[in-house]
Coordinates of C-alpha atoms and ligand atoms in Angstrom, one line a residue:
M1 CA -30.0 20.9 -13.6
T2 CA -26.9 19.6 -15.3
V3 CA -24.9 17.3 -13.1
P4 CA -21.1 17.7 -13.3
V5 CA -20.4 14.0 -13.7
D6 CA -16.9 14.9 -14.9
L7 CA -16.1 15.4 -11.3
A8 CA -17.1 11.9 -10.4
R9 CA -14.7 9.1 -9.5
P10 CA -15.6 5.4 -9.9
L11 CA -17.0 3.6 -6.9
A12 CA -14.9 0.5 -7.3
D13 CA -14.7 -2.5 -5.0
R14 CA -11.6 -4.6 -4.3
F15 CA -12.5 -6.8 -7.3
G16 CA -12.4 -3.9 -9.6
R17 CA -16.2 -3.8 -10.1
V18 CA -17.4 -0.2 -10.7
H19 CA -20.8 0.6 -9.1
R20 CA -23.2 2.8 -11.1
D21 CA -26.7 1.4 -10.4
L22 CA -28.7 2.4 -7.3
R23 CA -31.8 0.4 -6.3
I24 CA -34.0 2.2 -4.0
S25 CA -36.8 0.5 -2.0
V26 CA -39.3 3.3 -1.4
T27 CA -41.6 1.2 0.9
D28 CA -41.6 -2.3 2.5
R29 CA -45.4 -2.4 2.2
C30 CA -47.3 -4.2 -0.6
N31 CA -50.9 -4.7 -1.8
F32 CA -50.1 -8.3 -2.8
R33 CA -48.8 -11.2 -0.8
C34 CA -46.9 -13.3 -3.3
T35 CA -46.2 -16.7 -1.7
Y36 CA -42.5 -16.7 -2.7
C37 CA -42.0 -13.2 -1.2
M38 CA -44.3 -12.6 1.8
P39 CA -46.3 -14.5 4.3
A40 CA -50.1 -14.1 4.1
E41 CA -50.3 -12.3 7.5
G42 CA -47.9 -11.0 10.1
M43 CA -45.5 -8.8 8.2
D44 CA -44.0 -6.3 10.6
W45 CA -44.1 -3.0 8.6
H46 CA -41.7 -0.2 9.4
P47 CA -43.4 2.8 10.9
R48 CA -43.7 5.7 8.5
S49 CA -41.0 7.6 10.4
D50 CA -38.4 4.9 9.6
L51 CA -38.8 5.4 5.8
L52 CA -36.5 7.8 4.1
T53 CA -38.3 11.0 3.0
F54 CA -38.2 11.9 -0.7
E55 CA -35.7 14.6 0.2
E56 CA -33.4 12.1 1.9
L57 CA -33.7 9.6 -1.0
T58 CA -32.9 12.4 -3.5
R59 CA -29.9 13.4 -1.4
V60 CA -28.4 9.9 -1.4
A61 CA -29.2 9.6 -5.1
T62 CA -27.5 12.9 -5.9
V63 CA -24.3 11.9 -4.0
C64 CA -24.2 8.6 -6.0
V65 CA -24.6 10.5 -9.3
E66 CA -22.5 13.6 -8.7
R67 CA -19.7 12.0 -6.7
F68 CA -19.5 8.5 -8.4
G69 CA -21.1 8.9 -11.8
F70 CA -24.0 6.6 -11.2
D71 CA -26.0 6.3 -14.4
S72 CA -29.1 4.3 -13.4
I73 CA -31.6 4.4 -10.5
R74 CA -34.4 1.8 -10.1
L75 CA -37.3 2.4 -7.7
T76 CA -38.7 -0.8 -6.1
G77 CA -40.1 -2.1 -2.9
G78 CA -42.3 -3.7 -1.5
E79 CA -44.7 -2.3 -4.0
P80 CA -43.4 1.2 -4.9
T81 CA -46.7 2.5 -6.3
V82 CA -48.3 2.2 -2.8
R83 CA -46.0 4.9 -1.5
A84 CA -48.0 8.2 -1.7
R85 CA -47.0 10.6 -4.4
L86 CA -44.5 8.3 -6.2
P87 CA -44.7 10.4 -9.4
H88 CA -43.4 13.4 -7.3
L89 CA -40.3 11.4 -6.3
V90 CA -39.8 10.6 -10.0
E91 CA -40.0 14.3 -10.7
M92 CA -37.4 15.0 -8.0
L93 CA -35.0 12.4 -9.4
S94 CA -35.5 13.1 -13.0
P95 CA -33.2 16.2 -13.2
L96 CA -30.3 13.9 -12.2
G97 CA -30.4 12.8 -15.9
V98 CA -29.9 9.1 -15.2
D99 CA -31.8 6.1 -16.6
L100 CA -34.8 6.1 -14.2
A101 CA -36.7 2.8 -13.9
L102 CA -39.4 1.2 -11.8
T103 CA -40.3 -2.4 -10.8
T104 CA -43.9 -2.8 -9.9
N105 CA -46.6 -5.5 -9.7
G106 CA -48.6 -3.5 -12.2
S107 CA -51.8 -3.4 -10.2
T108 CA -52.0 0.4 -10.1
L109 CA -50.7 1.3 -13.5
T110 CA -54.1 1.9 -15.1
T111 CA -54.2 5.1 -13.1
M112 CA -50.5 5.8 -12.6
A113 CA -48.7 4.9 -15.8
H114 CA -49.3 8.2 -17.6
D115 CA -48.3 10.3 -14.5
L116 CA -45.1 8.3 -14.0
H117 CA -44.2 8.7 -17.7
A118 CA -45.0 12.4 -17.6
A119 CA -42.9 12.8 -14.4
G120 CA -39.8 11.5 -16.2
L121 CA -39.7 7.8 -15.6
D122 CA -37.8 6.1 -18.4
R123 CA -38.5 2.4 -18.0
I124 CA -40.9 0.1 -16.3
N125 CA -40.7 -3.6 -15.4
I126 CA -43.9 -5.4 -14.4
S127 CA -43.9 -8.6 -12.4
L128 CA -46.4 -11.3 -13.4
D129 CA -46.0 -15.0 -12.6
S130 CA -49.2 -16.6 -14.0
L131 CA -51.6 -15.9 -16.9
Q132 CA -54.2 -18.2 -15.3
P133 CA -56.6 -16.3 -13.1
E134 CA -56.9 -19.0 -10.4
R135 CA -53.2 -19.6 -10.2
F136 CA -52.5 -15.9 -10.2
A137 CA -54.9 -15.5 -7.2
A138 CA -53.2 -18.4 -5.4
L139 CA -49.7 -17.0 -6.1
T140 CA -50.3 -13.4 -5.1
R141 CA -53.2 -14.0 -2.7
R142 CA -55.1 -11.4 -4.6
D143 CA -57.6 -12.0 -7.4
E144 CA -56.4 -9.2 -9.6
L145 CA -55.0 -10.7 -12.9
P146 CA -57.2 -8.5 -15.1
R147 CA -56.0 -5.4 -13.3
V148 CA -52.4 -6.3 -13.9
L149 CA -53.0 -7.2 -17.5
D150 CA -54.7 -3.8 -18.0
G151 CA -51.8 -2.2 -16.2
I152 CA -49.3 -3.7 -18.7
R153 CA -51.4 -2.4 -21.5
A154 CA -51.6 1.0 -19.8
A155 CA -47.8 1.1 -19.5
V156 CA -47.4 0.4 -23.3
A157 CA -50.1 3.0 -24.1
A158 CA -48.3 5.6 -21.8
G159 CA -45.3 5.3 -24.1
F160 CA -42.9 3.1 -22.1
D161 CA -40.8 1.2 -24.6
P162 CA -40.0 -1.6 -24.1
V163 CA -42.2 -2.7 -21.3
K164 CA -40.6 -5.7 -19.6
V165 CA -42.6 -8.4 -17.8
N166 CA -40.7 -10.3 -15.2
V167 CA -41.7 -13.9 -14.4
V168 CA -40.3 -15.7 -11.4
V169 CA -40.3 -19.4 -12.4
V170 CA -40.8 -21.9 -9.6
R171 CA -40.5 -25.6 -10.5
G172 CA -43.8 -27.4 -10.1
V173 CA -45.7 -24.1 -9.6
N174 CA -45.7 -22.2 -12.9
D175 CA -43.1 -23.9 -15.1
D176 CA -45.9 -25.2 -17.3
E177 CA -46.6 -21.6 -18.4
I178 CA -43.2 -20.7 -20.0
V179 CA -44.4 -21.1 -23.6
D180 CA -47.7 -19.3 -22.8
F181 CA -45.6 -16.4 -21.4
A182 CA -43.4 -16.4 -24.5
R183 CA -46.5 -16.2 -26.7
F184 CA -48.0 -13.5 -24.5
G185 CA -44.9 -11.3 -24.9
R186 CA -44.9 -11.8 -28.7
D187 CA -48.7 -10.9 -28.9
E188 CA -48.6 -7.9 -26.5
G189 CA -45.3 -6.4 -27.8
V190 CA -43.6 -6.7 -24.4
V191 CA -40.2 -8.3 -23.5
V192 CA -40.8 -11.2 -21.1
R193 CA -37.9 -12.1 -18.8
F194 CA -37.8 -15.3 -16.7
I195 CA -36.1 -15.0 -13.3
E196 CA -34.8 -18.0 -11.4
F197 CA -36.3 -18.4 -7.9
M198 CA -33.9 -17.1 -5.2
P199 CA -33.5 -18.0 -1.5
L200 CA -35.1 -14.7 -0.4
D201 CA -38.6 -15.8 0.3
A202 CA -40.0 -14.8 3.7
E203 CA -41.4 -18.3 4.4
Q204 CA -38.1 -20.0 3.5
K205 CA -39.6 -22.5 1.2
W206 CA -36.8 -22.2 -1.4
T207 CA -34.8 -25.3 -2.2
S208 CA -32.3 -25.8 -5.0
G209 CA -34.9 -28.2 -6.5
S210 CA -37.4 -25.4 -6.9
V211 CA -35.1 -23.5 -9.2
L212 CA -35.8 -24.1 -12.9
P213 CA -32.4 -23.4 -14.6
S214 CA -32.4 -20.7 -17.3
A215 CA -31.0 -23.2 -19.8
E216 CA -34.2 -25.3 -19.4
I217 CA -36.4 -22.2 -19.9
V218 CA -34.6 -21.2 -23.1
A219 CA -34.8 -24.8 -24.4
A220 CA -38.6 -25.0 -23.8
I221 CA -39.2 -21.7 -25.7
D222 CA -36.8 -22.5 -28.5
A223 CA -38.6 -25.8 -29.2
V224 CA -41.7 -23.8 -30.1
F225 CA -40.4 -20.3 -31.1
P226 CA -36.8 -20.7 -32.4
L227 CA -34.3 -18.3 -30.7
E228 CA -30.9 -16.8 -31.1
A229 CA -28.8 -15.5 -28.2
I230 CA -27.9 -11.8 -28.4
E231 CA -24.4 -10.8 -27.1
R232 CA -24.8 -10.2 -23.4
G233 CA -22.5 -7.5 -22.3
S234 CA -22.9 -6.6 -18.5
D235 CA -26.7 -7.1 -18.5
P236 CA -27.8 -9.7 -15.9
A237 CA -30.4 -10.8 -18.4
Q238 CA -29.4 -13.0 -21.3
T239 CA -31.5 -11.9 -24.1
H240 CA -32.6 -14.1 -27.0
R241 CA -34.3 -12.8 -30.2
Y242 CA -37.0 -14.7 -31.9
L243 CA -35.7 -15.9 -35.3
D244 CA -39.0 -14.9 -37.0
G245 CA -38.3 -11.2 -35.9
T246 CA -41.2 -11.0 -33.4
G247 CA -39.2 -9.4 -30.5
A248 CA -37.1 -10.9 -27.8
V249 CA -37.2 -12.8 -24.5
G250 CA -34.7 -12.8 -21.6
V251 CA -33.6 -15.1 -18.8
I252 CA -32.0 -14.0 -15.5
G253 CA -30.0 -16.9 -14.1
T254 CA -29.1 -15.5 -10.7
V255 CA -28.7 -19.0 -9.2
T256 CA -27.4 -21.2 -12.0
E257 CA -25.5 -18.6 -14.0
P258 CA -24.6 -15.8 -11.5
F259 CA -23.6 -12.5 -12.9
C260 CA -21.8 -11.4 -9.6
S261 CA -18.5 -10.7 -11.4
S262 CA -20.1 -7.9 -13.4
C263 CA -22.4 -6.6 -10.6
D264 CA -22.6 -2.8 -10.5
R265 CA -25.5 -2.4 -8.0
V266 CA -25.9 -1.0 -4.5
R267 CA -29.2 -1.1 -2.7
L268 CA -31.0 1.2 -0.3
T269 CA -33.7 -0.4 1.8
A270 CA -36.9 1.5 2.6
D271 CA -35.6 2.2 6.1
G272 CA -32.4 3.7 4.8
Q273 CA -29.9 0.9 5.1
L274 CA -27.3 0.6 2.3
R275 CA -26.4 -2.9 1.1
A276 CA -23.7 -3.9 -1.3
C277 CA -25.5 -7.1 -2.4
L278 CA -29.1 -8.5 -2.4
F279 CA -27.7 -11.4 -0.3
A280 CA -25.5 -9.2 2.0
T281 CA -25.6 -10.0 5.7
D282 CA -24.5 -6.5 6.8
E283 CA -25.8 -3.0 6.1
T284 CA -24.7 0.6 6.6
D285 CA -27.1 2.8 8.4
L286 CA -27.5 5.9 6.2
R287 CA -30.8 6.9 7.9
T288 CA -29.0 7.7 11.1
L289 CA -26.2 9.4 9.2
L290 CA -28.7 11.6 7.3
R291 CA -30.7 12.5 10.4
S292 CA -27.7 13.3 12.6
G293 CA -26.3 16.1 10.4
G294 CA -24.1 13.9 8.2
T295 CA -22.5 15.8 5.3
D296 CA -22.3 14.7 1.7
D297 CA -18.7 13.8 2.4
D298 CA -19.9 11.5 5.2
L299 CA -22.4 9.9 2.7
E300 CA -19.6 9.5 0.2
A301 CA -17.4 7.8 2.8
A302 CA -20.2 5.4 3.8
L303 CA -20.7 4.4 0.2
V304 CA -17.0 3.8 -0.3
A305 CA -16.8 1.7 3.0
T306 CA -19.9 -0.4 2.1
V307 CA -18.7 -1.2 -1.4
A308 CA -15.2 -2.0 0.0
G309 CA -16.7 -4.8 2.0
K310 CA -18.5 -6.4 -1.0
W311 CA -17.9 -10.0 -1.5
A312 CA -17.0 -11.7 -4.8
G313 CA -20.3 -13.5 -5.2
H314 CA -23.4 -14.6 -3.4
G315 CA -22.3 -18.3 -3.2
I316 CA -25.9 -19.6 -3.2
S317 CA -24.6 -23.0 -4.3
E318 CA -22.0 -23.2 -1.5
V319 CA -22.5 -25.0 1.8
S320 CA -21.4 -21.8 3.6
F321 CA -24.2 -19.8 2.1
T322 CA -26.2 -17.9 4.7
R323 CA -29.6 -16.5 3.8
P324 CA -30.1 -12.8 4.5
T325 CA -32.3 -12.1 7.5
R326 CA -34.6 -9.8 5.4
S327 CA -36.8 -11.0 2.5
M328 CA -36.8 -9.5 -1.0
S329 CA -39.7 -7.2 -0.2
E330 CA -37.8 -5.6 2.6
I331 CA -34.5 -5.2 0.8
G332 CA -36.0 -4.1 -2.5
G333 CA -35.9 -6.5 -5.5
Ligands
SAM1 N1 -43.6 -5.3 -5.8 C1 -42.8 -5.1 -7.0 C2 -42.9 -6.2 -7.9 O1 -43.4 -7.3 -7.5 O2 -42.5 -6.1 -9.0 C3 -41.4 -4.7 -6.7 C4 -40.7 -5.5 -5.6 S1 -40.5 -7.2 -5.8 C5 -39.7 -7.7 -4.3 C6 -39.2 -7.2 -7.1 C7 -39.1 -8.5 -7.9 O3 -38.5 -9.4 -7.0 C8 -40.3 -9.0 -8.5 O4 -40.1 -9.3 -9.8 C9 -40.5 -10.3 -7.7 O5 -41.1 -11.3 -8.5 C10 -39.1 -10.7 -7.4 N2 -38.9 -11.6 -6.3 C11 -39.5 -11.5 -5.0 N3 -39.1 -12.6 -4.3 C12 -38.3 -13.4 -5.1 C13 -37.6 -14.6 -4.9 N4 -37.6 -15.3 -3.8 N5 -36.8 -15.0 -6.0 C14 -36.8 -14.4 -7.2 N6 -37.5 -13.2 -7.4 C15 -38.2 -12.7 -6.4
SF4_2 FE1 -45.4 -7.5 -3.3 FE2 -43.6 -7.6 -5.2 FE3 -43.3 -9.1 -3.1 FE4 -45.3 -9.7 -4.7 S1 -43.1 -9.8 -5.2 S2 -45.5 -9.6 -2.5 S3 -45.9 -7.7 -5.4 S4 -43.2 -6.9 -3.1

C-alpha cells in the first residue's frame, strides 16, 4: 500500500516543533527486572484487555502517517518481544513505509531476529548495561548475559545494520565499564550509545549525583580511542567517530544536554494513552476513543490537542520538576 503522505499536514506544537516519530509500547510486561527500571516484585501488570490490539495500534499508526506525515515508528515496552506474535505486528505496520525500529533487551533475539527482519523491521536497538556476568545478573535480576550477547550477534547475522547497543550509565554502578563497552562496540561492529540515567525508575533511586554527564563519558573514551564529533542534526544522540576509522559511538545526554527543543516524538503507552513527552504528567485516553466508535477524525483531533499542550522541556534540573507517576517500562522507553 502506498500512503498518500502528500495529503498530510505537520503536527506542530506551539513552539513550532513538528512531530513525526511515534513510540509505541506494545506491553508493560518484561522478562527482566532491571534495578533502574522495575522493582523485583510487585509490578501491577495491565490485564490483557487493557492493551491495544494490533489492529488498534495499526489504526493509530496509520492516522499518524497518513494525516501527519510521521516517518518513524519505534516498538518498545516493557519488553516488546514478550508480546505474542510481535513479528505479525511488524508485518502489519511495514506497509506504512516508515522507518520501523525496535528497542529490546535482546534476550529473545536468537530465535526472533530473523523473523523480525523478514517481517520488515528496519532497525534494532539492544539494551545492555554490563559486560560482566555477575554485574549483569545483579542489574537485570536475571543471569542471562550470554543470551543477550548471542542476541546481539543474531541481530547482526539477520542483517540489521547498524545494530545499536544502548547502555544506561549510572555513576558508581557501571561507569567503570565505559571503555570496555567502547571496545566491545569496535570488536563486534555495533554502535554503542551511552544514555544518561533519568528520573523514571520505579524505585525512585535516581539522584542528580547518579547521572554521569555525557561529556565525562566522551572524555573517558577519547583518552583511549581518540574521537571526533559528527555534526548532530536533530538526532538526540551525539555521535562521535573513532579517528582510526573503526566505527562510531554515541551519547544521549537527556539530563545534562537536553534535546527537548528538537523533540519530534509522541508516545503511546501499552494501555492506549497518548503522551507528548516521556516526562508528561497528563495523557490522552485513545483506548476509550478507539473502543467507543471514535473516527479517524477524532483520533486526529486527539493528537492535535495532546501535542498542543506539550511543554517546552522536561525541566529535570529545575526545582519545579515533577516525576511522572509511571516508570519507563509502563510509558515505553
Ligand atoms: N525492554 C526494552 C529494553 O530494555 O530495551 C525496551 C523498554 S526499556 C524501558 C527502553 C530503554 O529505556 C532501555 O534502553 C532502558 O535501558 C532504558 N531505561 C529504562 N529506565 C531508564 C532510566 N531510569 N533512565 C534511563 N534509561 C532508562
Ligand atoms: Fe525490562 Fe527494559 Fe525495563 Fe529492563 S529496561 S526491566 S529490560 S523494560
